[in-house]
Each structure stands twice: as structure tokens, then as C-alpha cells.
mmCIF file of C-alpha atoms in Angstrom:
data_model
loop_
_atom_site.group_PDB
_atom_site.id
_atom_site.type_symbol
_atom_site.label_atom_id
_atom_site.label_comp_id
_atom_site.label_asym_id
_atom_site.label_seq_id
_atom_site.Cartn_x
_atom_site.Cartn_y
_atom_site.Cartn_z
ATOM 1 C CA UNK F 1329 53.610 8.661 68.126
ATOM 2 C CA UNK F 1330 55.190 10.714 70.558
ATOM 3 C CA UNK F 1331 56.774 9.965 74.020
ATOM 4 C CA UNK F 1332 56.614 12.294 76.699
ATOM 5 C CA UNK F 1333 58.460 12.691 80.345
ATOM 6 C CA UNK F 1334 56.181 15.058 82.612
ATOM 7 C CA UNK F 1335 57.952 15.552 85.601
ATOM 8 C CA UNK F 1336 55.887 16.643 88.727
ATOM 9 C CA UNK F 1337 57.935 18.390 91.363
ATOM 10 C CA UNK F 1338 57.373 20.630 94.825
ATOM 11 C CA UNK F 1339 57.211 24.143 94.809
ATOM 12 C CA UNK F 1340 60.628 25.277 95.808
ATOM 13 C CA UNK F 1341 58.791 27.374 98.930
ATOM 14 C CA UNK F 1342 56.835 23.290 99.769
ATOM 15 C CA UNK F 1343 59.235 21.546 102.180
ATOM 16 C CA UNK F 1344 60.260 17.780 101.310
ATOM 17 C CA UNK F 1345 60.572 15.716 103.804
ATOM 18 C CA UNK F 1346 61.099 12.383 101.950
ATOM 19 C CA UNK F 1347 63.730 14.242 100.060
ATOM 20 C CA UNK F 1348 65.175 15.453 103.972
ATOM 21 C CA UNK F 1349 64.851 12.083 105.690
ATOM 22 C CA UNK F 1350 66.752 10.358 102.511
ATOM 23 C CA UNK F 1351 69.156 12.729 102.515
ATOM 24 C CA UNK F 1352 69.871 12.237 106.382
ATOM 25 C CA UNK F 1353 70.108 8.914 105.374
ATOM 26 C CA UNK F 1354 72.382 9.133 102.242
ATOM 27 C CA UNK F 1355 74.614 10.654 105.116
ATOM 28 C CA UNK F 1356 74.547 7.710 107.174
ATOM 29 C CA UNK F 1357 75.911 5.645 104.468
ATOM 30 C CA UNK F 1358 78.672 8.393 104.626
ATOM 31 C CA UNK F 1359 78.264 9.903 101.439
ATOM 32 C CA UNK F 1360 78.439 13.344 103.213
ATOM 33 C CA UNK F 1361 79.096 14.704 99.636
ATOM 34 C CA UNK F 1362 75.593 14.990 99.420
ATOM 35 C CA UNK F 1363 74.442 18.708 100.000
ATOM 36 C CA UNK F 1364 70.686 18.784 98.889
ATOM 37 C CA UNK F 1365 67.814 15.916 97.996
ATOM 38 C CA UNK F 1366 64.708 16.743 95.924
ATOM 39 C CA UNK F 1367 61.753 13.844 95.180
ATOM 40 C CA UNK F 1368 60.051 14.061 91.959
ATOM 41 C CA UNK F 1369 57.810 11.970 90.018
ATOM 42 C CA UNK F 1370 57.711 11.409 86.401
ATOM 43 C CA UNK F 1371 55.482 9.893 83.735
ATOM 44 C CA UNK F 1372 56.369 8.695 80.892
ATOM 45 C CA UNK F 1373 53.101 8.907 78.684
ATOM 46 C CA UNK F 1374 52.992 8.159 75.023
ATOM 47 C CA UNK F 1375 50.862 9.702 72.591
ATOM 48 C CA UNK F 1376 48.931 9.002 69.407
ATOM 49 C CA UNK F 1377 49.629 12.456 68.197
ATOM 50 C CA UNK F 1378 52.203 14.849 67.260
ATOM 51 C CA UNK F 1379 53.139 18.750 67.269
ATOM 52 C CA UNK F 1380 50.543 21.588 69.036
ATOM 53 C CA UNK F 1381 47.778 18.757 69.422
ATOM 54 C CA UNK F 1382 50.767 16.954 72.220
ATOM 55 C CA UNK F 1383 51.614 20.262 73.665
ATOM 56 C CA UNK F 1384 47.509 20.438 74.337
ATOM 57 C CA UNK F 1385 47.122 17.146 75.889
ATOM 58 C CA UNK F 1386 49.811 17.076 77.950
ATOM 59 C CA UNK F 1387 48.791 20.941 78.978
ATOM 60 C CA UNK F 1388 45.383 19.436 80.122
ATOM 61 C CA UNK F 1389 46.455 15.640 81.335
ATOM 62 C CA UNK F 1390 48.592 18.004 83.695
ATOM 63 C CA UNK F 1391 46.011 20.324 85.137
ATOM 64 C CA UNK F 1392 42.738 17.773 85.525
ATOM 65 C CA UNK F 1393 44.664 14.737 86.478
ATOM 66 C CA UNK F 1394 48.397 14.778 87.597
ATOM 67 C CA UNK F 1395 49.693 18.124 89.482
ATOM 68 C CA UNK F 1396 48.469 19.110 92.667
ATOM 69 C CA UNK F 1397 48.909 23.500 92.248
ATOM 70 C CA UNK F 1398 48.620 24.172 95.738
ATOM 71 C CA UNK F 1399 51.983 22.570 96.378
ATOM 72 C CA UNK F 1400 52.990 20.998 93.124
ATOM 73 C CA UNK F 1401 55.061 22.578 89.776
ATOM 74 C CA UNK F 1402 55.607 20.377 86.485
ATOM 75 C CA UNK F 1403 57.532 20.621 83.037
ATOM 76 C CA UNK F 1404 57.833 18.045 80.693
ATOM 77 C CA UNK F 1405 60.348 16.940 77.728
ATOM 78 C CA UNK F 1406 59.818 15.570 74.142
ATOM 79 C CA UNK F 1407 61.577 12.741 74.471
ATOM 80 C CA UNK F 1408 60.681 11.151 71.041
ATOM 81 C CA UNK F 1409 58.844 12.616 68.258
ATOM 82 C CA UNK F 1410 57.814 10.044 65.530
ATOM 83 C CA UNK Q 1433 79.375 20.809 92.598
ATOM 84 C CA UNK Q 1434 77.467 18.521 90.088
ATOM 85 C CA UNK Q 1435 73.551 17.939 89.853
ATOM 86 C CA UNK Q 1436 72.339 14.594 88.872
ATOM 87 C CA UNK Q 1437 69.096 13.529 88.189
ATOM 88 C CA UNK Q 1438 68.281 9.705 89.192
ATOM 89 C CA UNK Q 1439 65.271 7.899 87.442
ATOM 90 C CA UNK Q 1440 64.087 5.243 89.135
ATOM 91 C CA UNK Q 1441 61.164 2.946 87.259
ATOM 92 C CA UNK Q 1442 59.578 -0.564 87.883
ATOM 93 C CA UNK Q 1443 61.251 -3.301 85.314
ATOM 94 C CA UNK Q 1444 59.732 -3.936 81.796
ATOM 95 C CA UNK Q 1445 58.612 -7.112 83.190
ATOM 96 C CA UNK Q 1446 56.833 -6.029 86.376
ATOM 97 C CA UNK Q 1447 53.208 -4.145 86.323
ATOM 98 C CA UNK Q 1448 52.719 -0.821 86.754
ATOM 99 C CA UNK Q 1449 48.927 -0.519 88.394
ATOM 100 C CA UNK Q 1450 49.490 3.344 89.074
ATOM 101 C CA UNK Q 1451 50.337 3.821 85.466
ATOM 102 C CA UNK Q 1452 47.051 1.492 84.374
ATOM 103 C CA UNK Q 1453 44.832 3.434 85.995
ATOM 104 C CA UNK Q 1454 45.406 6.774 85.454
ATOM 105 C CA UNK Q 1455 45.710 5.893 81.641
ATOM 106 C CA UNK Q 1456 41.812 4.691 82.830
ATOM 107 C CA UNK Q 1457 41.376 8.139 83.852
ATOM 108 C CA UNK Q 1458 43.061 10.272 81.062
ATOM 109 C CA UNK Q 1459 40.840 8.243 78.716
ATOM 110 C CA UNK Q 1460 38.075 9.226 81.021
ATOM 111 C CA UNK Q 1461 38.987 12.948 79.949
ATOM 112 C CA UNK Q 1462 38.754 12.047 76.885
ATOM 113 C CA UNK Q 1463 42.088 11.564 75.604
ATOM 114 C CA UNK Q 1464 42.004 8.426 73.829
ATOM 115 C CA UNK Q 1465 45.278 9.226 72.174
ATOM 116 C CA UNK Q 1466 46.874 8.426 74.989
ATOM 117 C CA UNK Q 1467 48.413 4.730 74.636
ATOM 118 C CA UNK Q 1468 50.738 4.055 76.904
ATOM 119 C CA UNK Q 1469 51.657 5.818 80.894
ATOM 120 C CA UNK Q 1470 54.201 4.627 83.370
ATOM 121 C CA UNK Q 1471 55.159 6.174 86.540
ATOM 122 C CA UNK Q 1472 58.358 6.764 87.951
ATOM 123 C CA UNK Q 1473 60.323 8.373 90.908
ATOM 124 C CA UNK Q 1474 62.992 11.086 90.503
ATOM 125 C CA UNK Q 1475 65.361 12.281 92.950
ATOM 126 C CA UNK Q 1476 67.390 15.401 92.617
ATOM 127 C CA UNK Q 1477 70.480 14.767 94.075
ATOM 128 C CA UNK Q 1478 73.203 17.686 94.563
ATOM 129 C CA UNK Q 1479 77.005 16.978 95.140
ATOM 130 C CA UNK Q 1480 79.718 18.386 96.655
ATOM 131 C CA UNK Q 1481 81.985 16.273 94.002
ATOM 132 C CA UNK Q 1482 82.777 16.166 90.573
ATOM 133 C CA UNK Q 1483 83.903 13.097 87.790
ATOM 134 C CA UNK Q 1484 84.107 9.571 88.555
ATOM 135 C CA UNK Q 1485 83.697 10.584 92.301
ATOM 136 C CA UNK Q 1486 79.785 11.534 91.311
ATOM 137 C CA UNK Q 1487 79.750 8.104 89.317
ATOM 138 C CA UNK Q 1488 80.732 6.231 92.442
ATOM 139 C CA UNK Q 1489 78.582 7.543 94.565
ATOM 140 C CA UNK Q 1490 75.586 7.832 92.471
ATOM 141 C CA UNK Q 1491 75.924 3.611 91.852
ATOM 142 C CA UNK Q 1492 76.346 3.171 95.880
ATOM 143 C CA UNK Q 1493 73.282 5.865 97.100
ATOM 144 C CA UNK Q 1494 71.406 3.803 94.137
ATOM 145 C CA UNK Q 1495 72.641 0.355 95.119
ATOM 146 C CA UNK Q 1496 71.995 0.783 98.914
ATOM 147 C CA UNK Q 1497 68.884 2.953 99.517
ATOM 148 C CA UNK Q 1498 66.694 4.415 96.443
ATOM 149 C CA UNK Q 1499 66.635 1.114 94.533
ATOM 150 C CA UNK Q 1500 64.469 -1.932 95.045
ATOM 151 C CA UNK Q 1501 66.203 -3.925 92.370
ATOM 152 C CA UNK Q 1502 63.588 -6.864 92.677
ATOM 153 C CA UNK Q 1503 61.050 -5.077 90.971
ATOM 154 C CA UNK Q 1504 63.028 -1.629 89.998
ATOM 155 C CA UNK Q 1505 65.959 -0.440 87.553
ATOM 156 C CA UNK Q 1506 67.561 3.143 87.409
ATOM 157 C CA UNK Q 1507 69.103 5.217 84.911
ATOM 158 C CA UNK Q 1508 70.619 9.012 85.783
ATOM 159 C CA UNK Q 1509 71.652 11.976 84.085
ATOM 160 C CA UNK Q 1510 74.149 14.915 84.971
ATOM 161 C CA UNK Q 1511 72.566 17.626 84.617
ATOM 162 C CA UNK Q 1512 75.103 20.376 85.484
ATOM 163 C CA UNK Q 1513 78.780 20.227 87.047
ATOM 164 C CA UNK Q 1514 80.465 23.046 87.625
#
């Protein structure tokens, strides 16, 4: 069994406007601390398999299902190996 | 200047339909080892603060905007400060 965290992101050139408009409003709770917002989603996705054959699935799960390439990035983490 | 990465996810106890039904589709791919998926929300946040000033103000930006606690828990991470 293995536990994954894929993490799907924007491009760094793909503006975010949730990530903006939360970030104007992080300000109006007057946390001006607060230079820069990014949105994300993640899925945690757990696996009947282990080593290369995870690294494969997750490889293919991300291109034919989950990331959109024209604006979208991903990584992912190991986050349990067992 | 500290990054910290906020994970925001439904409760244990509340259904995640997203999650159900791409697992549908993954196993539609064919990738029946896939057993479990659940889908979660990230935000990047950047600040212009360091220590337990980044604690506090990670709890209130969590507390009072990104967090429905009804139905949704968080967990973050630092993931530089410098």
C-alpha cells in the first residue's frame, strides 16, 4: 500500500484570481503580512502497489484524468510507503 | 519571510463525492489498484513574518475565511522561513 499527495497547481505565467480575491480579502481581516496567495488542489490517492509500478500510475492518473496542461503543473510526494 | 502551505480537507466523517467519482474514473483507466482518493484544497500563503507571528496568523486567516469547519479541518506546513 502506498499513499500518495499529487498536488495540482497553476502555471506560474496562469493568473489566480481565487488566490488574488482571497488575498484582498486576507487583507481586510488586516493581516497585511500577507504578500502573495496561491490555490492548489491536492489528492490524496492510495495505492495497491509499491516502487516504479506507483511512480507509473500516478504518471498516467495525472495526464488522462487530473491536470489540465494548458494551464495546469503537478508534483506529487510519497507520503507512505508500506 | 516564511512560506506556509495550508491543507484544507472535508472531515473523516463527511463524504467526499469528488473523490468517489474520479476513483470511478481512474478505475475506468484501468487502474484498479487504486483504493482509496480524496480531494483537497491548498493554499500557498507567503508572509511578511516569521515564528509564532506566522502561527497566529495562519490559525486566524484559517479560522475566519479558508475554513468551513462544519464539514472541513486543516492542517499546514512551513515550508521555508528565512
Amino acid at each position: 500500500m502506498t499513499n500518495v499527495r499529487i498536488f495540482v497547481t497553476y502555471k506560474q505565467s496562469v493568473f489566480d484570481p481565487q488566490g488574488e480575491t482571497i488575498k484582498t480579502a486576507i487583507h481586510s481581516l488586516g493581516h497585511d503580512e500577507v504578500t502573495s496567495i496561491k490555490v492548489g488542489k491536492f489528492f490524496d490517492v492510495t495505492l495497491a502497489a509499491t516502487g516504479s509500478d506507483v511512480v507509473t500510475a500516478v504518471k498516467e492518473i495525472a495526464d488522462q484524468l487530473l491536470v489540465n496542461f494548458n494551464m495546469e503543473t503537478y508534483t506529487y510526494q510519497v507520503m507512505e510507503e508500506a
